Amino acid sequence: QTLGYATDIRNHPITEYLRSGVAMALCSDDPMFFEHETLVDDFFAAIVCWDLNIADIKQLCINSIMYSGADAKTRSMQIKTWTEKWNAFIEDFT
């Protein structure tokens, strides 16, 4: 969106891709240049514009870690930490 490749983010077919098993991820692109240190805004826009359900959000989060540039050991630790926090977050709503 920032680079102008999509005129309207709502028209991106990511929901169909995710639900068909295509590995999609939200990743930072030049965070120093664009002055973005987190993906909070990206995830917010994705959730709102693509009407993601909780399963879509979970898979997008996992993919965003698994397909990051981090080494395997770091990704494994990040998945473990993220899973613990995700489970606690979900538990708060049940």
PDB file of C-alpha atoms in Angstrom:
ATOM      1  CA  GLN A   1       0.000   0.000   0.000  1.00  0.00           C
ATOM      2  CA  THR A   2       2.780   2.406   0.945  1.00  0.00           C
ATOM      3  CA  LEU A   3       4.582   1.764  -2.322  1.00  0.00           C
ATOM      4  CA  GLY A   4       1.417   2.297  -4.340  1.00  0.00           C
ATOM      5  CA  TYR A   5       1.196  -1.171  -5.907  1.00  0.00           C
ATOM      6  CA  ALA A   6      -2.467  -1.475  -4.910  1.00  0.00           C
ATOM      7  CA  THR A   7      -4.870   1.389  -5.462  1.00  0.00           C
ATOM      8  CA  ASP A   8      -7.287  -0.073  -2.904  1.00  0.00           C
ATOM      9  CA  ILE A   9      -6.011  -2.537  -0.291  1.00  0.00           C
ATOM     10  CA  ARG A  10      -9.521  -3.958   0.102  1.00  0.00           C
ATOM     11  CA  ASN A  11      -9.264  -5.527  -3.363  1.00  0.00           C
ATOM     12  CA  HIS A  12      -6.240  -7.702  -2.528  1.00  0.00           C
ATOM     13  CA  PRO A  13      -7.154 -11.427  -2.728  1.00  0.00           C
ATOM     14  CA  ILE A  14      -5.251 -12.370   0.455  1.00  0.00           C
ATOM     15  CA  THR A  15      -8.325 -13.829   2.177  1.00  0.00           C
ATOM     16  CA  GLU A  16      -8.828 -16.334  -0.621  1.00  0.00           C
ATOM     17  CA  TYR A  17      -5.098 -17.109  -0.642  1.00  0.00           C
ATOM     18  CA  LEU A  18      -4.968 -17.705   3.123  1.00  0.00           C
ATOM     19  CA  ARG A  19      -8.062 -19.896   3.137  1.00  0.00           C
ATOM     20  CA  SER A  20      -6.676 -21.892   0.213  1.00  0.00           C
ATOM     21  CA  GLY A  21      -3.456 -22.648   2.076  1.00  0.00           C
ATOM     22  CA  VAL A  22      -1.179 -20.196   0.273  1.00  0.00           C
ATOM     23  CA  ALA A  23       1.469 -19.004   2.720  1.00  0.00           C
ATOM     24  CA  MET A  24       0.937 -15.266   3.134  1.00  0.00           C
ATOM     25  CA  ALA A  25       2.769 -13.056   5.622  1.00  0.00           C
ATOM     26  CA  LEU A  26       2.872  -9.452   6.748  1.00  0.00           C
ATOM     27  CA  CYS A  27       6.459  -8.275   6.945  1.00  0.00           C
ATOM     28  CA  SER A  28       8.178  -4.954   7.350  1.00  0.00           C
ATOM     29  CA  ASP A  29       9.668  -3.298   4.304  1.00  0.00           C
ATOM     30  CA  ASP A  30      12.456  -0.855   5.044  1.00  0.00           C
ATOM     31  CA  PRO A  31      11.245   0.009   8.569  1.00  0.00           C
ATOM     32  CA  MET A  32      13.957   2.623   9.026  1.00  0.00           C
ATOM     33  CA  PHE A  33      13.031   4.409   5.798  1.00  0.00           C
ATOM     34  CA  PHE A  34       9.281   4.330   6.430  1.00  0.00           C
ATOM     35  CA  GLU A  35       9.736   4.945  10.182  1.00  0.00           C
ATOM     36  CA  HIS A  36       7.717   1.876  11.202  1.00  0.00           C
ATOM     37  CA  GLU A  37       9.103  -0.206  14.028  1.00  0.00           C
ATOM     38  CA  THR A  38       6.160  -2.596  14.422  1.00  0.00           C
ATOM     39  CA  LEU A  39       3.510  -4.234  12.281  1.00  0.00           C
ATOM     40  CA  VAL A  40       0.588  -3.036  14.414  1.00  0.00           C
ATOM     41  CA  ASP A  41      -0.698  -0.648  11.732  1.00  0.00           C
ATOM     42  CA  ASP A  42      -0.249  -3.306   9.050  1.00  0.00           C
ATOM     43  CA  PHE A  43      -2.185  -5.920  11.010  1.00  0.00           C
ATOM     44  CA  PHE A  44      -4.919  -3.409  11.868  1.00  0.00           C
ATOM     45  CA  ALA A  45      -5.357  -2.479   8.201  1.00  0.00           C
ATOM     46  CA  ALA A  46      -5.329  -6.150   7.180  1.00  0.00           C
ATOM     47  CA  ILE A  47      -7.943  -7.138   9.753  1.00  0.00           C
ATOM     48  CA  VAL A  48     -10.251  -4.256   8.881  1.00  0.00           C
ATOM     49  CA  CYS A  49      -9.793  -4.162   5.095  1.00  0.00           C
ATOM     50  CA  TRP A  50      -9.770  -7.914   4.510  1.00  0.00           C
ATOM     51  CA  ASP A  51     -12.380  -8.828   7.147  1.00  0.00           C
ATOM     52  CA  LEU A  52     -10.083 -11.494   8.581  1.00  0.00           C
ATOM     53  CA  ASN A  53     -11.480 -14.004  11.046  1.00  0.00           C
ATOM     54  CA  ILE A  54      -9.572 -15.231  14.093  1.00  0.00           C
ATOM     55  CA  ALA A  55      -8.187 -18.267  12.231  1.00  0.00           C
ATOM     56  CA  ASP A  56      -6.930 -16.010   9.415  1.00  0.00           C
ATOM     57  CA  ILE A  57      -5.251 -13.689  11.912  1.00  0.00           C
ATOM     58  CA  LYS A  58      -3.590 -16.588  13.716  1.00  0.00           C
ATOM     59  CA  GLN A  59      -2.254 -18.087  10.478  1.00  0.00           C
ATOM     60  CA  LEU A  60      -1.031 -14.715   9.245  1.00  0.00           C
ATOM     61  CA  CYS A  61       0.837 -14.192  12.535  1.00  0.00           C
ATOM     62  CA  ILE A  62       2.440 -17.638  12.390  1.00  0.00           C
ATOM     63  CA  ASN A  63       3.405 -17.197   8.743  1.00  0.00           C
ATOM     64  CA  SER A  64       4.866 -13.782   9.471  1.00  0.00           C
ATOM     65  CA  ILE A  65       7.253 -15.382  11.948  1.00  0.00           C
ATOM     66  CA  MET A  66       7.972 -18.554   9.965  1.00  0.00           C
ATOM     67  CA  TYR A  67       8.778 -16.698   6.739  1.00  0.00           C
ATOM     68  CA  SER A  68      10.807 -13.947   8.361  1.00  0.00           C
ATOM     69  CA  GLY A  69      14.512 -13.567   7.734  1.00  0.00           C
ATOM     70  CA  ALA A  70      15.368 -14.818  11.227  1.00  0.00           C
ATOM     71  CA  ASP A  71      17.410 -17.984  11.622  1.00  0.00           C
ATOM     72  CA  ALA A  72      15.652 -21.262  12.511  1.00  0.00           C
ATOM     73  CA  LYS A  73      16.552 -21.111  16.211  1.00  0.00           C
ATOM     74  CA  THR A  74      15.229 -17.562  16.561  1.00  0.00           C
ATOM     75  CA  ARG A  75      12.039 -18.391  14.664  1.00  0.00           C
ATOM     76  CA  SER A  76      11.480 -21.401  16.910  1.00  0.00           C
ATOM     77  CA  MET A  77      11.868 -19.261  20.040  1.00  0.00           C
ATOM     78  CA  GLN A  78       9.599 -16.576  18.575  1.00  0.00           C
ATOM     79  CA  ILE A  79       6.892 -19.123  17.723  1.00  0.00           C
ATOM     80  CA  LYS A  80       7.069 -20.538  21.253  1.00  0.00           C
ATOM     81  CA  THR A  81       6.757 -17.097  22.842  1.00  0.00           C
ATOM     82  CA  TRP A  82       4.066 -15.998  20.412  1.00  0.00           C
ATOM     83  CA  THR A  83       2.028 -19.191  20.996  1.00  0.00           C
ATOM     84  CA  GLU A  84       2.103 -18.666  24.764  1.00  0.00           C
ATOM     85  CA  LYS A  85       0.948 -15.062  24.373  1.00  0.00           C
ATOM     86  CA  TRP A  86      -1.690 -16.000  21.779  1.00  0.00           C
ATOM     87  CA  ASN A  87      -3.127 -18.701  24.047  1.00  0.00           C
ATOM     88  CA  ALA A  88      -3.291 -16.257  26.971  1.00  0.00           C
ATOM     89  CA  PHE A  89      -4.980 -13.677  24.722  1.00  0.00           C
ATOM     90  CA  ILE A  90      -7.584 -16.201  23.537  1.00  0.00           C
ATOM     91  CA  GLU A  91      -8.142 -17.451  27.093  1.00  0.00           C
ATOM     92  CA  ASP A  92      -9.107 -13.910  28.127  1.00  0.00           C
ATOM     93  CA  PHE A  93     -12.037 -14.083  25.712  1.00  0.00           C
ATOM     94  CA  THR A  94     -13.397 -17.491  26.684  1.00  0.00           C
TER      95      THR A  94
END
